[in-house]
Amino acid sequence: MALLTILRYPDPRLHRRAKAVQAVDERVRQLAADMAETMYDAPGIGLAATQVDVHEQVIVVDVSESRDQLMVFVNPRIVASSHELRPHEEGCLSVPGFYDDVTRPAQIEVEALDLDGKVFRLQAEGLLAVCVQHEMDHLQGKVFVQHLSRLKQARIRSRMLKLEKERRQEDTATASERSA
Ligand code: QAP
Ligand code: CO
């Protein structure tokens, strides 16, 4: 088990398109286990492989209160979605501290492989439907802020860059204190 580093928006690697997994083997099971550990540690309710700089179609989700209902989707695809749309507030581990409403289909049906490489289908609504769609967007290189207005995207981008810069200066100060 290992904690993985989560890429932060606006890192260009978040916009890479993930490739389909060719075989659900031990390597993929280890990736999913490490992603789950990283998501629970954050803590978050969903994480896509793209966010840990692995550009393969794997997502992990747990929307339960008890934090013990892990779902892993390999090569997920949406096979049906409702005409009904619903707004829901979203956040993202790659955009910490920023939240905004995104409107998406209220219900979806998703087909994916499980960790045994077996095909399964799942109907989802509510938070689970939001989370699966949000994570599947990551696999296409899309971050939820790209659903917002250009103005909001520009604001989030510059605030994230400013925070990153402050963090770097803080790290540099701490390092020079230690060596002094
Ligand atoms: C995607 O996001 C999601 O800003 C998963 O400071 C989010 O787990 C789908 C998080 C909302 C549906 C609704 C965000 C943690 C976690 C932050 C997450 C933060 C700390 C986000
Ligand atoms: Co996200």
PDB file of C-alpha atoms and ligand atoms in Angstrom:
ATOM      1  CA  MET A   1       0.000   0.000   0.000  1.00  0.00           C
ATOM      2  CA  ALA A   2       1.172   3.509  -0.723  1.00  0.00           C
ATOM      3  CA  LEU A   3      -0.109   7.059  -0.665  1.00  0.00           C
ATOM      4  CA  LEU A   4       0.099   8.644  -4.103  1.00  0.00           C
ATOM      5  CA  THR A   5       0.675  12.313  -4.938  1.00  0.00           C
ATOM      6  CA  ILE A   6      -2.430  14.082  -6.258  1.00  0.00           C
ATOM      7  CA  LEU A   7      -1.833  16.499  -9.151  1.00  0.00           C
ATOM      8  CA  ARG A   8      -3.243  19.977  -8.588  1.00  0.00           C
ATOM      9  CA  TYR A   9      -5.104  22.106 -11.106  1.00  0.00           C
ATOM     10  CA  PRO A  10      -3.905  23.733 -13.376  1.00  0.00           C
ATOM     11  CA  ASP A  11      -1.330  20.977 -13.929  1.00  0.00           C
ATOM     12  CA  PRO A  12      -1.388  20.172 -17.683  1.00  0.00           C
ATOM     13  CA  ARG A  13      -1.142  16.425 -16.909  1.00  0.00           C
ATOM     14  CA  LEU A  14      -4.756  16.613 -15.655  1.00  0.00           C
ATOM     15  CA  HIS A  15      -5.789  17.116 -19.281  1.00  0.00           C
ATOM     16  CA  ARG A  16      -4.313  13.902 -20.643  1.00  0.00           C
ATOM     17  CA  ARG A  17      -6.734  11.287 -21.949  1.00  0.00           C
ATOM     18  CA  ALA A  18      -6.532   7.922 -20.157  1.00  0.00           C
ATOM     19  CA  LYS A  19      -6.020   4.709 -22.145  1.00  0.00           C
ATOM     20  CA  ALA A  20      -8.167   1.622 -21.651  1.00  0.00           C
ATOM     21  CA  VAL A  21      -6.734  -1.027 -19.317  1.00  0.00           C
ATOM     22  CA  GLN A  22      -5.728  -4.045 -21.401  1.00  0.00           C
ATOM     23  CA  ALA A  23      -5.728  -6.634 -18.602  1.00  0.00           C
ATOM     24  CA  VAL A  24      -7.012  -6.427 -15.034  1.00  0.00           C
ATOM     25  CA  ASP A  25      -3.953  -7.927 -13.368  1.00  0.00           C
ATOM     26  CA  GLU A  26      -2.043  -7.552 -10.085  1.00  0.00           C
ATOM     27  CA  ARG A  27      -0.581  -4.232 -11.254  1.00  0.00           C
ATOM     28  CA  VAL A  28      -4.066  -2.767 -11.767  1.00  0.00           C
ATOM     29  CA  ARG A  29      -5.290  -4.178  -8.418  1.00  0.00           C
ATOM     30  CA  GLN A  30      -2.304  -2.544  -6.690  1.00  0.00           C
ATOM     31  CA  LEU A  31      -3.019   0.773  -8.440  1.00  0.00           C
ATOM     32  CA  ALA A  32      -6.674   0.626  -7.307  1.00  0.00           C
ATOM     33  CA  ALA A  33      -5.622  -0.214  -3.725  1.00  0.00           C
ATOM     34  CA  ASP A  34      -3.168   2.710  -3.647  1.00  0.00           C
ATOM     35  CA  MET A  35      -5.778   5.044  -5.150  1.00  0.00           C
ATOM     36  CA  ALA A  36      -8.325   3.959  -2.509  1.00  0.00           C
ATOM     37  CA  GLU A  37      -5.793   4.528   0.286  1.00  0.00           C
ATOM     38  CA  THR A  38      -5.026   7.988  -1.156  1.00  0.00           C
ATOM     39  CA  MET A  39      -8.738   8.861  -1.453  1.00  0.00           C
ATOM     40  CA  TYR A  40      -9.552   7.759   2.131  1.00  0.00           C
ATOM     41  CA  ASP A  41      -6.503   9.574   3.496  1.00  0.00           C
ATOM     42  CA  ALA A  42      -7.375  12.876   1.744  1.00  0.00           C
ATOM     43  CA  PRO A  43     -10.282  12.372   2.608  1.00  0.00           C
ATOM     44  CA  GLY A  44     -12.358  12.307  -0.564  1.00  0.00           C
ATOM     45  CA  ILE A  45     -15.305  10.461  -2.098  1.00  0.00           C
ATOM     46  CA  GLY A  46     -13.772   9.783  -5.510  1.00  0.00           C
ATOM     47  CA  LEU A  47     -10.439   9.672  -7.310  1.00  0.00           C
ATOM     48  CA  ALA A  48      -9.430   9.016 -10.923  1.00  0.00           C
ATOM     49  CA  ALA A  49      -6.068   7.517 -11.973  1.00  0.00           C
ATOM     50  CA  THR A  50      -5.417  10.699 -14.011  1.00  0.00           C
ATOM     51  CA  GLN A  51      -5.211  12.638 -10.722  1.00  0.00           C
ATOM     52  CA  VAL A  52      -2.270  10.499  -9.578  1.00  0.00           C
ATOM     53  CA  ASP A  53      -0.573  10.857 -12.987  1.00  0.00           C
ATOM     54  CA  VAL A  54      -1.506   7.369 -14.198  1.00  0.00           C
ATOM     55  CA  HIS A  55      -3.259   7.726 -17.544  1.00  0.00           C
ATOM     56  CA  GLU A  56      -5.304   4.549 -17.529  1.00  0.00           C
ATOM     57  CA  GLN A  57      -9.060   4.156 -17.135  1.00  0.00           C
ATOM     58  CA  VAL A  58      -9.453   3.391 -13.429  1.00  0.00           C
ATOM     59  CA  ILE A  59     -11.624   5.233 -10.884  1.00  0.00           C
ATOM     60  CA  VAL A  60     -12.385   4.608  -7.208  1.00  0.00           C
ATOM     61  CA  VAL A  61     -15.487   5.924  -5.439  1.00  0.00           C
ATOM     62  CA  ASP A  62     -16.939   5.680  -1.948  1.00  0.00           C
ATOM     63  CA  VAL A  63     -19.922   7.928  -1.213  1.00  0.00           C
ATOM     64  CA  SER A  64     -20.977   6.043   1.951  1.00  0.00           C
ATOM     65  CA  GLU A  65     -21.110   7.755   5.373  1.00  0.00           C
ATOM     66  CA  SER A  66     -19.387   4.704   6.892  1.00  0.00           C
ATOM     67  CA  ARG A  67     -16.454   4.925   4.392  1.00  0.00           C
ATOM     68  CA  ASP A  68     -16.544   1.166   3.802  1.00  0.00           C
ATOM     69  CA  GLN A  69     -18.347   0.892   0.439  1.00  0.00           C
ATOM     70  CA  LEU A  70     -15.444   1.123  -2.002  1.00  0.00           C
ATOM     71  CA  MET A  71     -16.344   0.864  -5.673  1.00  0.00           C
ATOM     72  CA  VAL A  72     -13.710   0.388  -8.362  1.00  0.00           C
ATOM     73  CA  PHE A  73     -14.475   0.921 -12.047  1.00  0.00           C
ATOM     74  CA  VAL A  74     -12.036  -0.183 -14.740  1.00  0.00           C
ATOM     75  CA  ASN A  75     -12.714   1.031 -18.315  1.00  0.00           C
ATOM     76  CA  PRO A  76     -16.049   2.579 -17.292  1.00  0.00           C
ATOM     77  CA  ARG A  77     -18.516   3.739 -19.935  1.00  0.00           C
ATOM     78  CA  ILE A  78     -21.909   5.332 -19.579  1.00  0.00           C
ATOM     79  CA  VAL A  79     -24.486   3.198 -21.385  1.00  0.00           C
ATOM     80  CA  ALA A  80     -27.541   5.322 -20.519  1.00  0.00           C
ATOM     81  CA  SER A  81     -28.214   8.703 -18.974  1.00  0.00           C
ATOM     82  CA  SER A  82     -31.455  10.444 -18.049  1.00  0.00           C
ATOM     83  CA  HIS A  83     -32.796  13.445 -19.942  1.00  0.00           C
ATOM     84  CA  GLU A  84     -33.434  14.957 -16.549  1.00  0.00           C
ATOM     85  CA  LEU A  85     -30.517  17.156 -15.479  1.00  0.00           C
ATOM     86  CA  ARG A  86     -29.736  18.207 -11.931  1.00  0.00           C
ATOM     87  CA  PRO A  87     -27.298  20.732 -10.441  1.00  0.00           C
ATOM     88  CA  HIS A  88     -25.061  19.551  -7.598  1.00  0.00           C
ATOM     89  CA  GLU A  89     -22.208  21.237  -5.780  1.00  0.00           C
ATOM     90  CA  GLU A  90     -18.884  19.617  -6.679  1.00  0.00           C
ATOM     91  CA  GLY A  91     -15.347  19.853  -5.400  1.00  0.00           C
ATOM     92  CA  CYS A  92     -12.180  17.979  -6.375  1.00  0.00           C
ATOM     93  CA  LEU A  93      -9.062  16.727  -4.627  1.00  0.00           C
ATOM     94  CA  SER A  94      -7.103  18.334  -7.472  1.00  0.00           C
ATOM     95  CA  VAL A  95      -8.750  21.720  -6.800  1.00  0.00           C
ATOM     96  CA  PRO A  96      -8.800  21.830  -2.973  1.00  0.00           C
ATOM     97  CA  GLY A  97     -10.860  24.620  -1.425  1.00  0.00           C
ATOM     98  CA  PHE A  98     -13.004  25.330  -4.512  1.00  0.00           C
ATOM     99  CA  TYR A  99     -16.613  24.226  -4.893  1.00  0.00           C
ATOM    100  CA  ASP A 100     -19.320  25.106  -7.389  1.00  0.00           C
ATOM    101  CA  ASP A 101     -22.510  23.770  -8.936  1.00  0.00           C
ATOM    102  CA  VAL A 102     -22.306  21.562 -12.024  1.00  0.00           C
ATOM    103  CA  THR A 103     -25.395  20.389 -13.914  1.00  0.00           C
ATOM    104  CA  ARG A 104     -25.351  16.783 -15.163  1.00  0.00           C
ATOM    105  CA  PRO A 105     -27.787  13.958 -15.970  1.00  0.00           C
ATOM    106  CA  ALA A 106     -29.569  12.963 -12.733  1.00  0.00           C
ATOM    107  CA  GLN A 107     -29.431   9.209 -13.407  1.00  0.00           C
ATOM    108  CA  ILE A 108     -26.896   7.125 -15.304  1.00  0.00           C
ATOM    109  CA  GLU A 109     -26.179   3.506 -16.068  1.00  0.00           C
ATOM    110  CA  VAL A 110     -22.487   2.643 -16.184  1.00  0.00           C
ATOM    111  CA  GLU A 111     -20.753  -0.493 -17.451  1.00  0.00           C
ATOM    112  CA  ALA A 112     -17.238  -1.312 -16.274  1.00  0.00           C
ATOM    113  CA  LEU A 113     -14.871  -4.127 -15.298  1.00  0.00           C
ATOM    114  CA  ASP A 114     -14.371  -5.035 -11.643  1.00  0.00           C
ATOM    115  CA  LEU A 115     -11.021  -6.080 -10.128  1.00  0.00           C
ATOM    116  CA  ASP A 116     -11.598  -9.659 -11.312  1.00  0.00           C
ATOM    117  CA  GLY A 117     -11.911  -8.361 -14.873  1.00  0.00           C
ATOM    118  CA  LYS A 118     -15.619  -9.181 -14.893  1.00  0.00           C
ATOM    119  CA  VAL A 119     -18.128  -6.859 -16.595  1.00  0.00           C
ATOM    120  CA  PHE A 120     -20.747  -5.276 -14.346  1.00  0.00           C
ATOM    121  CA  ARG A 121     -23.477  -2.690 -14.783  1.00  0.00           C
ATOM    122  CA  LEU A 122     -24.689  -0.225 -12.208  1.00  0.00           C
ATOM    123  CA  GLN A 123     -27.568   2.238 -12.128  1.00  0.00           C
ATOM    124  CA  ALA A 124     -26.732   5.339 -10.164  1.00  0.00           C
ATOM    125  CA  GLU A 125     -28.499   8.477  -9.024  1.00  0.00           C
ATOM    126  CA  GLY A 126     -27.879  11.194  -6.452  1.00  0.00           C
ATOM    127  CA  LEU A 127     -24.336  11.734  -5.176  1.00  0.00           C
ATOM    128  CA  LEU A 128     -23.085   8.438  -6.650  1.00  0.00           C
ATOM    129  CA  ALA A 129     -24.207   9.500 -10.159  1.00  0.00           C
ATOM    130  CA  VAL A 130     -22.504  12.889  -9.715  1.00  0.00           C
ATOM    131  CA  CYS A 131     -19.296  11.320  -8.454  1.00  0.00           C
ATOM    132  CA  VAL A 132     -19.027   8.662 -11.187  1.00  0.00           C
ATOM    133  CA  GLN A 133     -19.569  11.298 -13.907  1.00  0.00           C
ATOM    134  CA  HIS A 134     -17.046  13.660 -12.271  1.00  0.00           C
ATOM    135  CA  GLU A 135     -14.406  10.899 -12.087  1.00  0.00           C
ATOM    136  CA  MET A 136     -15.111   9.705 -15.638  1.00  0.00           C
ATOM    137  CA  ASP A 137     -14.569  13.299 -16.838  1.00  0.00           C
ATOM    138  CA  HIS A 138     -11.044  13.117 -15.343  1.00  0.00           C
ATOM    139  CA  LEU A 139     -10.294  10.084 -17.547  1.00  0.00           C
ATOM    140  CA  GLN A 140     -11.160  12.284 -20.558  1.00  0.00           C
ATOM    141  CA  GLY A 141      -8.803  14.984 -19.276  1.00  0.00           C
ATOM    142  CA  LYS A 142     -11.639  17.163 -18.000  1.00  0.00           C
ATOM    143  CA  VAL A 143     -11.633  18.865 -14.588  1.00  0.00           C
ATOM    144  CA  PHE A 144     -14.993  20.002 -13.110  1.00  0.00           C
ATOM    145  CA  VAL A 145     -13.998  23.678 -13.333  1.00  0.00           C
ATOM    146  CA  GLN A 146     -14.209  23.280 -17.120  1.00  0.00           C
ATOM    147  CA  HIS A 147     -17.996  23.045 -16.649  1.00  0.00           C
ATOM    148  CA  LEU A 148     -17.947  26.575 -15.149  1.00  0.00           C
ATOM    149  CA  SER A 149     -17.812  29.951 -16.918  1.00  0.00           C
ATOM    150  CA  ARG A 150     -14.511  31.099 -18.428  1.00  0.00           C
ATOM    151  CA  LEU A 151     -14.404  33.862 -15.829  1.00  0.00           C
ATOM    152  CA  LYS A 152     -14.728  31.385 -12.928  1.00  0.00           C
ATOM    153  CA  GLN A 153     -12.106  29.113 -14.531  1.00  0.00           C
ATOM    154  CA  ALA A 154      -9.691  32.028 -14.838  1.00  0.00           C
ATOM    155  CA  ARG A 155     -10.273  33.042 -11.193  1.00  0.00           C
ATOM    156  CA  ILE A 156      -9.758  29.505  -9.884  1.00  0.00           C
ATOM    157  CA  ARG A 157      -6.642  29.064 -12.024  1.00  0.00           C
ATOM    158  CA  SER A 158      -4.984  32.250 -10.755  1.00  0.00           C
ATOM    159  CA  ARG A 159      -5.939  31.571  -7.115  1.00  0.00           C
ATOM    160  CA  MET A 160      -4.541  28.031  -7.376  1.00  0.00           C
ATOM    161  CA  LEU A 161      -1.279  29.354  -8.916  1.00  0.00           C
ATOM    162  CA  LYS A 162      -0.991  31.944  -6.123  1.00  0.00           C
ATOM    163  CA  LEU A 163      -1.542  29.285  -3.432  1.00  0.00           C
ATOM    164  CA  GLU A 164       1.050  27.025  -5.111  1.00  0.00           C
ATOM    165  CA  LYS A 165       3.570  29.887  -5.141  1.00  0.00           C
ATOM    166  CA  GLU A 166       2.916  30.621  -1.429  1.00  0.00           C
ATOM    167  CA  ARG A 167       3.359  26.913  -0.640  1.00  0.00           C
ATOM    168  CA  ARG A 168       6.688  26.833  -2.507  1.00  0.00           C
ATOM    169  CA  GLN A 169       7.940  29.905  -0.621  1.00  0.00           C
ATOM    170  CA  GLU A 170       6.803  28.379   2.690  1.00  0.00           C
ATOM    171  CA  ASP A 171       8.671  25.142   1.856  1.00  0.00           C
ATOM    172  CA  THR A 172      11.825  27.076   0.899  1.00  0.00           C
ATOM    173  CA  ALA A 173      11.680  29.094   4.170  1.00  0.00           C
ATOM    174  CA  THR A 174      11.262  25.920   6.248  1.00  0.00           C
ATOM    175  CA  ALA A 175      14.157  24.226   4.440  1.00  0.00           C
ATOM    176  CA  SER A 176      16.544  27.165   5.016  1.00  0.00           C
ATOM    177  CA  GLU A 177      15.511  27.381   8.712  1.00  0.00           C
ATOM    178  CA  ARG A 178      16.374  23.697   9.081  1.00  0.00           C
ATOM    179  CA  SER A 179      19.806  24.091   7.457  1.00  0.00           C
ATOM    180  CA  ALA A 180      20.628  27.304   9.427  1.00  0.00           C
TER     181      ALA A 180
HETATM  182  C1  QAP B   1     -15.685  14.427  -6.629  1.00  0.00           C
HETATM  183  O1  QAP B   1     -14.243  14.983  -4.879  1.00  0.00           O
HETATM  184  C2  QAP B   1     -17.011  14.948  -6.163  1.00  0.00           C
HETATM  185  O2  QAP B   1     -11.802  20.963  -1.876  1.00  0.00           O
HETATM  186  C3  QAP B   1     -14.810  13.879  -5.528  1.00  0.00           C
HETATM  187  O3  QAP B   1     -10.368  20.828   0.396  1.00  0.00           O
HETATM  188  C4  QAP B   1     -17.095  15.984  -5.231  1.00  0.00           C
HETATM  189  O4  QAP B   1     -13.609  13.800  -3.094  1.00  0.00           O
HETATM  190  C5  QAP B   1     -18.153  14.423  -6.649  1.00  0.00           C
HETATM  191  C6  QAP B   1     -12.067  17.390  -1.225  1.00  0.00           C
HETATM  192  C7  QAP B   1     -18.323  16.454  -4.815  1.00  0.00           C
HETATM  193  C8  QAP B   1     -19.387  14.880  -6.214  1.00  0.00           C
HETATM  194  C9  QAP B   1     -19.484  15.896  -5.293  1.00  0.00           C
HETATM  195  C10 QAP B   1     -12.212  18.623  -1.831  1.00  0.00           C
HETATM  196  C11 QAP B   1     -11.327  17.322  -0.054  1.00  0.00           C
HETATM  197  C12 QAP B   1     -12.627  16.174  -1.814  1.00  0.00           C
HETATM  198  C13 QAP B   1     -11.647  19.761  -1.276  1.00  0.00           C
HETATM  199  C14 QAP B   1     -13.691  14.875  -3.637  1.00  0.00           C
HETATM  200  C15 QAP B   1     -10.913  19.671  -0.098  1.00  0.00           C
HETATM  201  C16 QAP B   1     -10.749  18.452   0.515  1.00  0.00           C
HETATM  202  C17 QAP B   1     -13.174  16.110  -3.048  1.00  0.00           C
HETATM  203 CO    CO B   2     -11.949  15.491  -9.228  1.00  0.00          CO
END
